[in-house]
PDB file of C-alpha atoms (C1' of nucleotides) in Angstrom:
ATOM      1  CA  MET A   1     -89.817-111.965 -37.592  1.00  0.00           C
ATOM      2  CA  THR A   2     -92.475-109.334 -37.081  1.00  0.00           C
ATOM      3  CA  ARG A   3     -95.650-109.818 -35.215  1.00  0.00           C
ATOM      4  CA  GLU A   4     -97.785-109.594 -38.394  1.00  0.00           C
ATOM      5  CA  ARG A   5     -95.804-112.228 -40.190  1.00  0.00           C
ATOM      6  CA  GLU A   6     -96.285-114.482 -37.220  1.00  0.00           C
ATOM      7  CA  ILE A   7    -100.038-114.150 -37.421  1.00  0.00           C
ATOM      8  CA  VAL A   8    -100.124-114.832 -41.160  1.00  0.00           C
ATOM      9  CA  ASP A   9     -98.037-117.932 -40.666  1.00  0.00           C
ATOM     10  CA  ARG A  10    -100.377-119.143 -38.023  1.00  0.00           C
ATOM     11  CA  CYS A  11    -103.363-118.708 -40.322  1.00  0.00           C
ATOM     12  CA  GLU A  12    -101.718-120.640 -43.123  1.00  0.00           C
ATOM     13  CA  VAL A  13    -101.055-123.515 -40.844  1.00  0.00           C
ATOM     14  CA  SER A  14    -104.216-125.387 -41.699  1.00  0.00           C
ATOM     15  CA  CYS A  15    -105.162-128.595 -43.395  1.00  0.00           C
ATOM     16  CA  ILE A  16    -107.785-127.037 -45.639  1.00  0.00           C
ATOM     17  CA  HIS A  17    -107.625-127.859 -49.345  1.00  0.00           C
ATOM     18  CA  GLU A  18    -108.949-124.521 -50.570  1.00  0.00           C
ATOM     19  CA  ASP A  19    -109.593-125.680 -54.123  1.00  0.00           C
ATOM     20  CA  LYS A  20    -111.640-128.681 -53.095  1.00  0.00           C
ATOM     21  CA  VAL A  21    -113.614-126.697 -50.558  1.00  0.00           C
ATOM     22  CA  LYS A  22    -114.435-124.009 -53.107  1.00  0.00           C
ATOM     23  CA  GLU A  23    -115.526-126.566 -55.688  1.00  0.00           C
ATOM     24  CA  VAL A  24    -117.725-128.522 -53.301  1.00  0.00           C
ATOM     25  CA  ARG A  25    -119.254-125.387 -51.836  1.00  0.00           C
ATOM     26  CA  GLN A  26    -120.372-124.211 -55.251  1.00  0.00           C
ATOM     27  CA  ARG A  27    -122.229-127.429 -55.898  1.00  0.00           C
ATOM     28  CA  MET A  28    -123.590-127.599 -52.371  1.00  0.00           C
ATOM     29  CA  LEU A  29    -127.307-127.959 -51.829  1.00  0.00           C
ATOM     30  CA  GLU A  30    -129.368-125.050 -50.500  1.00  0.00           C
ATOM     31  CA  GLU A  31    -129.938-124.684 -46.799  1.00  0.00           C
ATOM     32  CA  GLU A  32    -133.650-125.131 -47.370  1.00  0.00           C
ATOM     33  CA  ALA A  33    -133.221-128.306 -49.401  1.00  0.00           C
ATOM     34  CA  ALA A  34    -130.959-129.764 -46.739  1.00  0.00           C
ATOM     35  CA  GLN A  35    -133.590-129.038 -44.124  1.00  0.00           C
ATOM     36  CA  SER A  36    -136.421-130.571 -46.124  1.00  0.00           C
ATOM     37  CA  LEU A  37    -134.432-133.685 -46.742  1.00  0.00           C
ATOM     38  CA  ALA A  38    -133.420-133.898 -43.108  1.00  0.00           C
ATOM     39  CA  GLN A  39    -137.033-133.499 -42.030  1.00  0.00           C
ATOM     40  CA  LEU A  40    -138.159-136.273 -44.306  1.00  0.00           C
ATOM     41  CA  PHE A  41    -135.583-138.670 -42.920  1.00  0.00           C
ATOM     42  CA  LYS A  42    -136.287-137.472 -39.411  1.00  0.00           C
ATOM     43  CA  ALA A  43    -139.903-138.480 -39.919  1.00  0.00           C
ATOM     44  CA  LEU A  44    -138.691-141.962 -40.809  1.00  0.00           C
ATOM     45  CA  GLY A  45    -136.181-141.997 -37.983  1.00  0.00           C
ATOM     46  CA  ASP A  46    -138.273-143.160 -35.068  1.00  0.00           C
ATOM     47  CA  THR A  47    -139.103-146.697 -34.008  1.00  0.00           C
ATOM     48  CA  THR A  48    -142.793-146.010 -33.542  1.00  0.00           C
ATOM     49  CA  ARG A  49    -143.154-144.392 -36.938  1.00  0.00           C
ATOM     50  CA  VAL A  50    -141.152-147.135 -38.611  1.00  0.00           C
ATOM     51  CA  LYS A  51    -143.594-149.623 -37.165  1.00  0.00           C
ATOM     52  CA  LEU A  52    -146.585-147.572 -38.244  1.00  0.00           C
ATOM     53  CA  LEU A  53    -145.313-147.327 -41.804  1.00  0.00           C
ATOM     54  CA  PHE A  54    -144.395-150.979 -41.890  1.00  0.00           C
ATOM     55  CA  ALA A  55    -147.884-151.922 -40.763  1.00  0.00           C
ATOM     56  CA  LEU A  56    -149.408-149.650 -43.377  1.00  0.00           C
ATOM     57  CA  MET A  57    -147.215-151.239 -46.027  1.00  0.00           C
ATOM     58  CA  GLN A  58    -149.312-154.360 -45.518  1.00  0.00           C
ATOM     59  CA  GLN A  59    -152.735-152.770 -45.627  1.00  0.00           C
ATOM     60  CA  GLU A  60    -154.701-149.676 -44.711  1.00  0.00           C
ATOM     61  CA  LEU A  61    -155.623-149.471 -41.045  1.00  0.00           C
ATOM     62  CA  CYS A  62    -157.517-147.169 -38.718  1.00  0.00           C
ATOM     63  CA  VAL A  63    -155.892-145.344 -35.812  1.00  0.00           C
ATOM     64  CA  CYS A  64    -157.355-147.797 -33.369  1.00  0.00           C
ATOM     65  CA  ASP A  65    -155.957-150.809 -35.221  1.00  0.00           C
ATOM     66  CA  LEU A  66    -152.575-149.183 -35.537  1.00  0.00           C
ATOM     67  CA  ALA A  67    -152.522-148.537 -31.808  1.00  0.00           C
ATOM     68  CA  ALA A  68    -153.366-152.207 -31.192  1.00  0.00           C
ATOM     69  CA  VAL A  69    -150.759-153.454 -33.649  1.00  0.00           C
ATOM     70  CA  ILE A  70    -147.853-151.547 -32.194  1.00  0.00           C
ATOM     71  CA  GLY A  71    -149.123-151.497 -28.605  1.00  0.00           C
ATOM     72  CA  LEU A  72    -149.344-147.806 -27.921  1.00  0.00           C
ATOM     73  CA  SER A  73    -152.111-145.398 -26.965  1.00  0.00           C
ATOM     74  CA  GLU A  74    -154.343-144.051 -29.697  1.00  0.00           C
ATOM     75  CA  SER A  75    -153.311-140.566 -28.740  1.00  0.00           C
ATOM     76  CA  ALA A  76    -149.641-141.304 -29.236  1.00  0.00           C
ATOM     77  CA  VAL A  77    -150.393-142.917 -32.578  1.00  0.00           C
ATOM     78  CA  SER A  78    -152.482-139.958 -33.644  1.00  0.00           C
ATOM     79  CA  HIS A  79    -149.654-137.571 -32.827  1.00  0.00           C
ATOM     80  CA  GLN A  80    -147.209-139.578 -34.896  1.00  0.00           C
ATOM     81  CA  LEU A  81    -149.619-139.946 -37.781  1.00  0.00           C
ATOM     82  CA  ARG A  82    -149.930-136.193 -37.926  1.00  0.00           C
ATOM     83  CA  LEU A  83    -146.193-135.938 -38.319  1.00  0.00           C
ATOM     84  CA  LEU A  84    -146.212-138.531 -41.088  1.00  0.00           C
ATOM     85  CA  ARG A  85    -149.088-136.716 -42.752  1.00  0.00           C
ATOM     86  CA  HIS A  86    -147.156-133.465 -42.781  1.00  0.00           C
ATOM     87  CA  GLN A  87    -144.279-135.193 -44.503  1.00  0.00           C
ATOM     88  CA  LYS A  88    -146.759-136.649 -46.994  1.00  0.00           C
ATOM     89  CA  LEU A  89    -145.758-140.153 -46.060  1.00  0.00           C
ATOM     90  CA  VAL A  90    -149.303-141.268 -45.276  1.00  0.00           C
ATOM     91  CA  ARG A  91    -152.803-140.293 -46.334  1.00  0.00           C
ATOM     92  CA  PHE A  92    -156.230-141.239 -45.057  1.00  0.00           C
ATOM     93  CA  ARG A  93    -159.823-141.648 -46.056  1.00  0.00           C
ATOM     94  CA  ARG A  94    -162.819-141.299 -43.796  1.00  0.00           C
ATOM     95  CA  GLU A  95    -165.512-143.934 -43.440  1.00  0.00           C
ATOM     96  CA  GLY A  96    -168.022-142.787 -40.875  1.00  0.00           C
ATOM     97  CA  LYS A  97    -166.230-142.120 -37.623  1.00  0.00           C
ATOM     98  CA  VAL A  98    -163.253-144.163 -38.678  1.00  0.00           C
ATOM     99  CA  LEU A  99    -160.185-142.837 -40.472  1.00  0.00           C
ATOM    100  CA  TYR A 100    -158.285-145.360 -42.549  1.00  0.00           C
ATOM    101  CA  TYR A 101    -154.635-144.546 -43.038  1.00  0.00           C
ATOM    102  CA  SER A 102    -152.405-145.835 -45.810  1.00  0.00           C
ATOM    103  CA  LEU A 103    -149.028-145.050 -47.339  1.00  0.00           C
ATOM    104  CA  ALA A 104    -149.058-141.901 -49.430  1.00  0.00           C
ATOM    105  CA  ASP A 105    -147.141-143.288 -52.407  1.00  0.00           C
ATOM    106  CA  LYS A 106    -144.496-145.672 -53.658  1.00  0.00           C
ATOM    107  CA  HIS A 107    -141.629-143.509 -52.467  1.00  0.00           C
ATOM    108  CA  VAL A 108    -142.042-144.656 -48.917  1.00  0.00           C
ATOM    109  CA  GLU A 109    -141.881-148.305 -49.864  1.00  0.00           C
ATOM    110  CA  ARG A 110    -138.778-147.721 -51.937  1.00  0.00           C
ATOM    111  CA  LEU A 111    -137.160-145.739 -49.142  1.00  0.00           C
ATOM    112  CA  PHE A 112    -137.946-148.552 -46.762  1.00  0.00           C
ATOM    113  CA  GLY A 113    -136.596-151.048 -49.249  1.00  0.00           C
ATOM    114  CA  GLN A 114    -133.325-149.179 -49.538  1.00  0.00           C
ATOM    115  CA  GLY A 115    -133.158-148.829 -45.800  1.00  0.00           C
ATOM    116  CA  PHE A 116    -133.718-152.522 -45.231  1.00  0.00           C
ATOM    117  CA  GLU A 117    -131.059-153.467 -47.716  1.00  0.00           C
ATOM    118  CA  HIS A 118    -128.596-151.269 -45.905  1.00  0.00           C
ATOM    119  CA  VAL A 119    -129.501-152.486 -42.439  1.00  0.00           C
ATOM    120  CA  THR A 120    -129.698-156.182 -43.244  1.00  0.00           C
ATOM    121  CA  GLU A 121    -126.574-156.656 -45.295  1.00  0.00           C
TER     122      GLU A 121
ATOM    123  CA  MET B   1    -175.845-165.069 -21.065  1.00  0.00           C
ATOM    124  CA  THR B   2    -172.887-166.119 -18.923  1.00  0.00           C
ATOM    125  CA  ARG B   3    -170.487-163.792 -17.295  1.00  0.00           C
ATOM    126  CA  GLU B   4    -167.745-164.752 -19.742  1.00  0.00           C
ATOM    127  CA  ARG B   5    -169.841-163.835 -22.703  1.00  0.00           C
ATOM    128  CA  GLU B   6    -170.517-160.454 -21.170  1.00  0.00           C
ATOM    129  CA  ILE B   7    -166.835-159.687 -20.930  1.00  0.00           C
ATOM    130  CA  VAL B   8    -166.265-160.730 -24.480  1.00  0.00           C
ATOM    131  CA  ASP B   9    -169.069-158.469 -25.566  1.00  0.00           C
ATOM    132  CA  ARG B  10    -167.587-155.552 -23.741  1.00  0.00           C
ATOM    133  CA  CYS B  11    -164.249-156.139 -25.395  1.00  0.00           C
ATOM    134  CA  GLU B  12    -165.907-156.104 -28.756  1.00  0.00           C
ATOM    135  CA  VAL B  13    -167.132-152.601 -28.148  1.00  0.00           C
ATOM    136  CA  SER B  14    -164.177-151.070 -29.849  1.00  0.00           C
ATOM    137  CA  CYS B  15    -163.223-149.974 -33.295  1.00  0.00           C
ATOM    138  CA  ILE B  16    -160.553-152.654 -33.522  1.00  0.00           C
ATOM    139  CA  HIS B  17    -160.733-154.979 -36.495  1.00  0.00           C
ATOM    140  CA  GLU B  18    -159.362-158.023 -34.706  1.00  0.00           C
ATOM    141  CA  ASP B  19    -158.722-160.006 -37.860  1.00  0.00           C
ATOM    142  CA  LYS B  20    -156.722-157.270 -39.516  1.00  0.00           C
ATOM    143  CA  VAL B  21    -154.743-156.550 -36.379  1.00  0.00           C
ATOM    144  CA  LYS B  22    -153.885-160.215 -35.926  1.00  0.00           C
ATOM    145  CA  GLU B  23    -152.792-160.575 -39.525  1.00  0.00           C
ATOM    146  CA  VAL B  24    -150.661-157.445 -39.535  1.00  0.00           C
ATOM    147  CA  ARG B  25    -149.116-158.302 -36.189  1.00  0.00           C
ATOM    148  CA  GLN B  26    -147.976-161.664 -37.452  1.00  0.00           C
ATOM    149  CA  ARG B  27    -146.143-160.108 -40.353  1.00  0.00           C
ATOM    150  CA  MET B  28    -144.821-157.264 -38.246  1.00  0.00           C
ATOM    151  CA  LEU B  29    -141.124-156.583 -38.190  1.00  0.00           C
ATOM    152  CA  GLU B  30    -139.080-157.410 -35.103  1.00  0.00           C
ATOM    153  CA  GLU B  31    -138.520-154.759 -32.470  1.00  0.00           C
ATOM    154  CA  GLU B  32    -134.814-154.907 -33.194  1.00  0.00           C
ATOM    155  CA  ALA B  33    -135.279-154.482 -36.925  1.00  0.00           C
ATOM    156  CA  ALA B  34    -137.549-151.497 -36.381  1.00  0.00           C
ATOM    157  CA  GLN B  35    -134.910-149.926 -34.177  1.00  0.00           C
ATOM    158  CA  SER B  36    -132.101-150.514 -36.654  1.00  0.00           C
ATOM    159  CA  LEU B  37    -134.119-149.023 -39.454  1.00  0.00           C
ATOM    160  CA  ALA B  38    -135.131-146.060 -37.315  1.00  0.00           C
ATOM    161  CA  GLN B  39    -131.516-145.496 -36.361  1.00  0.00           C
ATOM    162  CA  LEU B  40    -130.425-145.524 -39.950  1.00  0.00           C
ATOM    163  CA  PHE B  41    -132.991-142.913 -40.906  1.00  0.00           C
ATOM    164  CA  LYS B  42    -132.265-140.953 -37.771  1.00  0.00           C
ATOM    165  CA  ALA B  43    -128.660-140.731 -38.896  1.00  0.00           C
ATOM    166  CA  LEU B  44    -129.873-139.210 -42.157  1.00  0.00           C
ATOM    167  CA  GLY B  45    -132.373-136.985 -40.388  1.00  0.00           C
ATOM    168  CA  ASP B  46    -130.259-134.009 -39.469  1.00  0.00           C
ATOM    169  CA  THR B  47    -129.400-130.956 -41.548  1.00  0.00           C
ATOM    170  CA  THR B  48    -125.705-131.059 -40.722  1.00  0.00           C
ATOM    171  CA  ARG B  49    -125.392-134.724 -41.594  1.00  0.00           C
ATOM    172  CA  VAL B  50    -127.372-134.276 -44.791  1.00  0.00           C
ATOM    173  CA  LYS B  51    -124.898-131.594 -45.802  1.00  0.00           C
ATOM    174  CA  LEU B  52    -121.928-133.752 -44.892  1.00  0.00           C
ATOM    175  CA  LEU B  53    -123.211-136.647 -46.958  1.00  0.00           C
ATOM    176  CA  PHE B  54    -124.098-134.393 -49.847  1.00  0.00           C
ATOM    177  CA  ALA B  55    -120.591-132.950 -49.851  1.00  0.00           C
ATOM    178  CA  LEU B  56    -119.085-136.425 -49.735  1.00  0.00           C
ATOM    179  CA  MET B  57    -121.273-137.438 -52.653  1.00  0.00           C
ATOM    180  CA  GLN B  58    -119.149-135.099 -54.728  1.00  0.00           C
ATOM    181  CA  GLN B  59    -115.723-136.224 -53.549  1.00  0.00           C
ATOM    182  CA  GLU B  60    -113.797-137.491 -50.585  1.00  0.00           C
ATOM    183  CA  LEU B  61    -112.846-134.804 -48.095  1.00  0.00           C
ATOM    184  CA  CYS B  62    -110.971-134.494 -44.829  1.00  0.00           C
ATOM    185  CA  VAL B  63    -112.595-133.400 -41.568  1.00  0.00           C
ATOM    186  CA  CYS B  64    -111.079-129.963 -41.879  1.00  0.00           C
ATOM    187  CA  ASP B  65    -112.455-129.463 -45.398  1.00  0.00           C
ATOM    188  CA  LEU B  66    -115.870-130.697 -44.392  1.00  0.00           C
ATOM    189  CA  ALA B  67    -115.907-128.222 -41.529  1.00  0.00           C
ATOM    190  CA  ALA B  68    -115.017-125.423 -43.939  1.00  0.00           C
ATOM    191  CA  VAL B  69    -117.627-126.507 -46.487  1.00  0.00           C
ATOM    192  CA  ILE B  70    -120.550-126.553 -44.120  1.00  0.00           C
ATOM    193  CA  GLY B  71    -119.275-123.842 -41.794  1.00  0.00           C
ATOM    194  CA  LEU B  72    -119.077-125.654 -38.503  1.00  0.00           C
ATOM    195  CA  SER B  73    -116.350-126.478 -36.019  1.00  0.00           C
ATOM    196  CA  GLU B  74    -114.140-129.471 -36.692  1.00  0.00           C
ATOM    197  CA  SER B  75    -115.219-130.926 -33.399  1.00  0.00           C
ATOM    198  CA  ALA B  76    -118.888-130.791 -34.323  1.00  0.00           C
ATOM    199  CA  VAL B  77    -118.121-132.361 -37.687  1.00  0.00           C
ATOM    200  CA  SER B  78    -116.075-135.076 -36.072  1.00  0.00           C
ATOM    201  CA  HIS B  79    -118.921-135.935 -33.716  1.00  0.00           C
ATOM    202  CA  GLN B  80    -121.343-136.232 -36.607  1.00  0.00           C
ATOM    203  CA  LEU B  81    -118.940-138.259 -38.696  1.00  0.00           C
ATOM    204  CA  ARG B  82    -118.657-140.746 -35.882  1.00  0.00           C
ATOM    205  CA  LEU B  83    -122.407-141.187 -35.947  1.00  0.00           C
ATOM    206  CA  LEU B  84    -122.373-141.683 -39.708  1.00  0.00           C
ATOM    207  CA  ARG B  85    -119.523-144.133 -39.358  1.00  0.00           C
ATOM    208  CA  HIS B  86    -121.462-146.208 -36.846  1.00  0.00           C
ATOM    209  CA  GLN B  87    -124.342-146.422 -39.288  1.00  0.00           C
ATOM    210  CA  LYS B  88    -121.866-147.439 -41.990  1.00  0.00           C
ATOM    211  CA  LEU B  89    -122.842-144.493 -44.113  1.00  0.00           C
ATOM    212  CA  VAL B  90    -119.273-143.225 -44.480  1.00  0.00           C
ATOM    213  CA  ARG B  91    -115.800-144.719 -44.381  1.00  0.00           C
ATOM    214  CA  PHE B  92    -112.355-143.164 -44.274  1.00  0.00           C
ATOM    215  CA  ARG B  93    -108.756-143.722 -45.210  1.00  0.00           C
ATOM    216  CA  ARG B  94    -105.780-142.243 -43.477  1.00  0.00           C
ATOM    217  CA  GLU B  95    -103.022-140.349 -45.238  1.00  0.00           C
ATOM    218  CA  GLY B  96    -100.540-139.165 -42.680  1.00  0.00           C
ATOM    219  CA  LYS B  97    -102.321-137.051 -40.137  1.00  0.00           C
ATOM    220  CA  VAL B  98    -105.255-136.492 -42.410  1.00  0.00           C
ATOM    221  CA  LEU B  99    -108.367-138.664 -42.566  1.00  0.00           C
ATOM    222  CA  TYR B 100    -110.236-138.629 -45.838  1.00  0.00           C
ATOM    223  CA  TYR B 101    -113.901-139.474 -45.563  1.00  0.00           C
ATOM    224  CA  SER B 102    -116.149-140.774 -48.325  1.00  0.00           C
ATOM    225  CA  LEU B 103    -119.529-142.418 -48.708  1.00  0.00           C
ATOM    226  CA  ALA B 104    -119.544-146.031 -47.599  1.00  0.00           C
ATOM    227  CA  ASP B 105    -121.481-147.424 -50.546  1.00  0.00           C
ATOM    228  CA  LYS B 106    -124.141-146.843 -53.172  1.00  0.00           C
ATOM    229  CA  HIS B 107    -127.020-147.268 -50.726  1.00  0.00           C
ATOM    230  CA  VAL B 108    -126.585-143.774 -49.394  1.00  0.00           C
ATOM    231  CA  GLU B 109    -126.754-142.205 -52.831  1.00  0.00           C
ATOM    232  CA  ARG B 110    -129.871-144.189 -53.654  1.00  0.00           C
ATOM    233  CA  LEU B 111    -131.481-143.284 -50.352  1.00  0.00           C
ATOM    234  CA  PHE B 112    -130.688-139.655 -51.021  1.00  0.00           C
ATOM    235  CA  GLY B 113    -132.066-139.994 -54.517  1.00  0.00           C
ATOM    236  CA  GLN B 114    -135.333-141.406 -53.232  1.00  0.00           C
ATOM    237  CA  GLY B 115    -135.464-138.727 -50.589  1.00  0.00           C
ATOM    238  CA  PHE B 116    -134.917-135.946 -53.096  1.00  0.00           C
ATOM    239  CA  GLU B 117    -137.607-137.276 -55.353  1.00  0.00           C
ATOM    240  CA  HIS B 118    -140.048-137.245 -52.502  1.00  0.00           C
ATOM    241  CA  VAL B 119    -139.134-133.784 -51.255  1.00  0.00           C
ATOM    242  CA  THR B 120    -138.937-132.075 -54.645  1.00  0.00           C
ATOM    243  CA  GLU B 121    -142.077-133.360 -56.243  1.00  0.00           C
TER     244      GLU B 121
ATOM    245  C1'  DC C   1    -180.642-132.860 -29.646  1.00  0.00           C
ATOM    246  C1'  DA C   2    -177.989-135.907 -26.556  1.00  0.00           C
ATOM    247  C1'  DA C   3    -175.111-139.783 -25.947  1.00  0.00           C
ATOM    248  C1'  DA C   4    -171.503-142.640 -27.662  1.00  0.00           C
ATOM    249  C1'  DC C   5    -167.503-143.166 -30.142  1.00  0.00           C
ATOM    250  C1'  DA C   6    -163.151-142.384 -33.081  1.00  0.00           C
ATOM    251  C1'  DT C   7    -159.811-139.370 -33.500  1.00  0.00           C
ATOM    252  C1'  DA C   8    -157.346-134.982 -32.759  1.00  0.00           C
ATOM    253  C1'  DT C   9    -155.072-131.562 -30.005  1.00  0.00           C
ATOM    254  C1'  DG C  10    -152.615-128.736 -26.254  1.00  0.00           C
ATOM    255  C1'  DA C  11    -149.846-128.699 -22.316  1.00  0.00           C
ATOM    256  C1'  DA C  12    -146.553-130.941 -19.474  1.00  0.00           C
ATOM    257  C1'  DT C  13    -142.758-133.769 -18.698  1.00  0.00           C
ATOM    258  C1'  DA C  14    -139.039-137.027 -19.291  1.00  0.00           C
ATOM    259  C1'  DG C  15    -135.782-138.448 -22.467  1.00  0.00           C
ATOM    260  C1'  DT C  16    -132.866-137.562 -26.454  1.00  0.00           C
ATOM    261  C1'  DT C  17    -129.741-134.900 -29.408  1.00  0.00           C
ATOM    262  C1'  DG C  18    -126.398-131.263 -31.378  1.00  0.00           C
ATOM    263  C1'  DT C  19    -122.987-128.063 -30.447  1.00  0.00           C
ATOM    264  C1'  DT C  20    -119.315-126.065 -27.775  1.00  0.00           C
ATOM    265  C1'  DC C  21    -115.372-126.165 -24.924  1.00  0.00           C
ATOM    266  C1'  DA C  22    -111.477-128.274 -22.920  1.00  0.00           C
ATOM    267  C1'  DG C  23    -108.533-131.743 -23.133  1.00  0.00           C
ATOM    268  C1'  DA C  24    -106.860-136.396 -25.122  1.00  0.00           C
ATOM    269  C1'  DT C  25    -104.751-139.292 -29.148  1.00  0.00           C
ATOM    270  C1'  DA C  26    -102.256-140.193 -32.990  1.00  0.00           C
ATOM    271  C1'  DT C  27     -99.061-139.098 -36.634  1.00  0.00           C
ATOM    272  C1'  DT C  28     -95.316-136.509 -38.584  1.00  0.00           C
ATOM    273  C1'  DA C  29     -91.292-133.387 -38.566  1.00  0.00           C
ATOM    274  C1'  DT C  30     -87.478-131.334 -36.150  1.00  0.00           C
TER     275       DT C  30
ATOM    276  C1'  DA D   1     -87.939-136.988 -27.392  1.00  0.00           C
ATOM    277  C1'  DT D   2     -90.520-132.558 -28.314  1.00  0.00           C
ATOM    278  C1'  DA D   3     -93.393-129.708 -30.863  1.00  0.00           C
ATOM    279  C1'  DA D   4     -96.898-129.199 -34.150  1.00  0.00           C
ATOM    280  C1'  DT D   5    -100.948-130.645 -36.401  1.00  0.00           C
ATOM    281  C1'  DA D   6    -105.355-133.275 -37.475  1.00  0.00           C
ATOM    282  C1'  DT D   7    -108.721-135.515 -35.429  1.00  0.00           C
ATOM    283  C1'  DC D   8    -111.232-137.466 -31.599  1.00  0.00           C
ATOM    284  C1'  DT D   9    -113.642-137.613 -27.202  1.00  0.00           C
ATOM    285  C1'  DG D  10    -116.174-136.543 -22.718  1.00  0.00           C
ATOM    286  C1'  DA D  11    -118.844-133.429 -20.182  1.00  0.00           C
ATOM    287  C1'  DA D  12    -122.226-129.869 -20.119  1.00  0.00           C
ATOM    288  C1'  DC D  13    -125.978-127.303 -21.640  1.00  0.00           C
ATOM    289  C1'  DA D  14    -129.643-125.767 -24.651  1.00  0.00           C
ATOM    290  C1'  DA D  15    -132.916-127.242 -27.973  1.00  0.00           C
ATOM    291  C1'  DC D  16    -135.923-130.669 -29.556  1.00  0.00           C
ATOM    292  C1'  DT D  17    -139.067-134.844 -29.308  1.00  0.00           C
ATOM    293  C1'  DA D  18    -142.262-138.649 -27.801  1.00  0.00           C
ATOM    294  C1'  DT D  19    -145.540-140.006 -24.744  1.00  0.00           C
ATOM    295  C1'  DT D  20    -149.199-139.203 -21.412  1.00  0.00           C
ATOM    296  C1'  DC D  21    -153.206-137.047 -19.639  1.00  0.00           C
ATOM    297  C1'  DA D  22    -157.088-134.214 -20.044  1.00  0.00           C
ATOM    298  C1'  DT D  23    -159.972-132.160 -23.132  1.00  0.00           C
ATOM    299  C1'  DA D  24    -161.835-130.864 -27.692  1.00  0.00           C
ATOM    300  C1'  DT D  25    -163.713-131.936 -32.303  1.00  0.00           C
ATOM    301  C1'  DG D  26    -166.425-134.238 -35.522  1.00  0.00           C
ATOM    302  C1'  DT D  27    -169.525-138.153 -36.821  1.00  0.00           C
ATOM    303  C1'  DT D  28    -173.157-141.435 -36.148  1.00  0.00           C
ATOM    304  C1'  DT D  29    -177.044-143.368 -33.609  1.00  0.00           C
ATOM    305  C1'  DG D  30    -181.081-143.293 -30.769  1.00  0.00           C
TER     306       DG D  30
END
DNA sequence: CAAACATATGAATAGTTGTTCAGATATTAT
DNA sequence: ATAATATCTGAACAACTATTCATATGTTTG
């Protein structure tokens, strides 16, 4: 047995199902899409932000109220709201000095709904 | 004006809408529930895991295939699969030495669906 | 305009997370 | 039993993230 043959043999010793891998790879989602999706879920994947969104599911609230509801500094809340804003999960309207935040659309509620179902089953 | 009244007054100097805060707090979700939900979304909030789940949406695959599909070491994939397993997002069956992973249930697909809608709109 | 207030932001820091590497299990074949 | 293979696991390290603190911005009121 030559040295080359040995190497080839070693490479073939693998559990990969080439056909499956090829097929799945072709229908795989783009790197960018995967990242966007991950970022969306990442935005939902934090206890503080879950609480913020849950509170906003009930009614629109200002930063100050949100801070009081979840028991965190207004600064911390503001930072997190920015993140949620960038993911278009919340929006806000200004009334004088006060900014009232609310959920951006129905997607968030549905995502939460699905999440709840999964967690509480 | 008594001393007590003074203190109350001072506390009122704030943007907090006490009534709203009280109401929302009462209907607030438990700390534990918030954490579970956050953990679920956190599990979905990573590019590698998004790819893994997307691949598994197409068909069941072994660790080795998954590693080949997304171009990462088997060890890294295994670590991530464990996380997904703990969140009950994937399950597996053994066939000899090989473990075939697949999505745990329909929740994941629906969550992904909702996520996609949000990201690609 | 200046003071007061609600919110936002930047920097710093502590805590968390993903990958790699080395080694451990578990299953099958010899 | 031993060797080979597929997967798992623990430790370590780099990269990322959430909160805090100090300060800035923007809006109203006097």
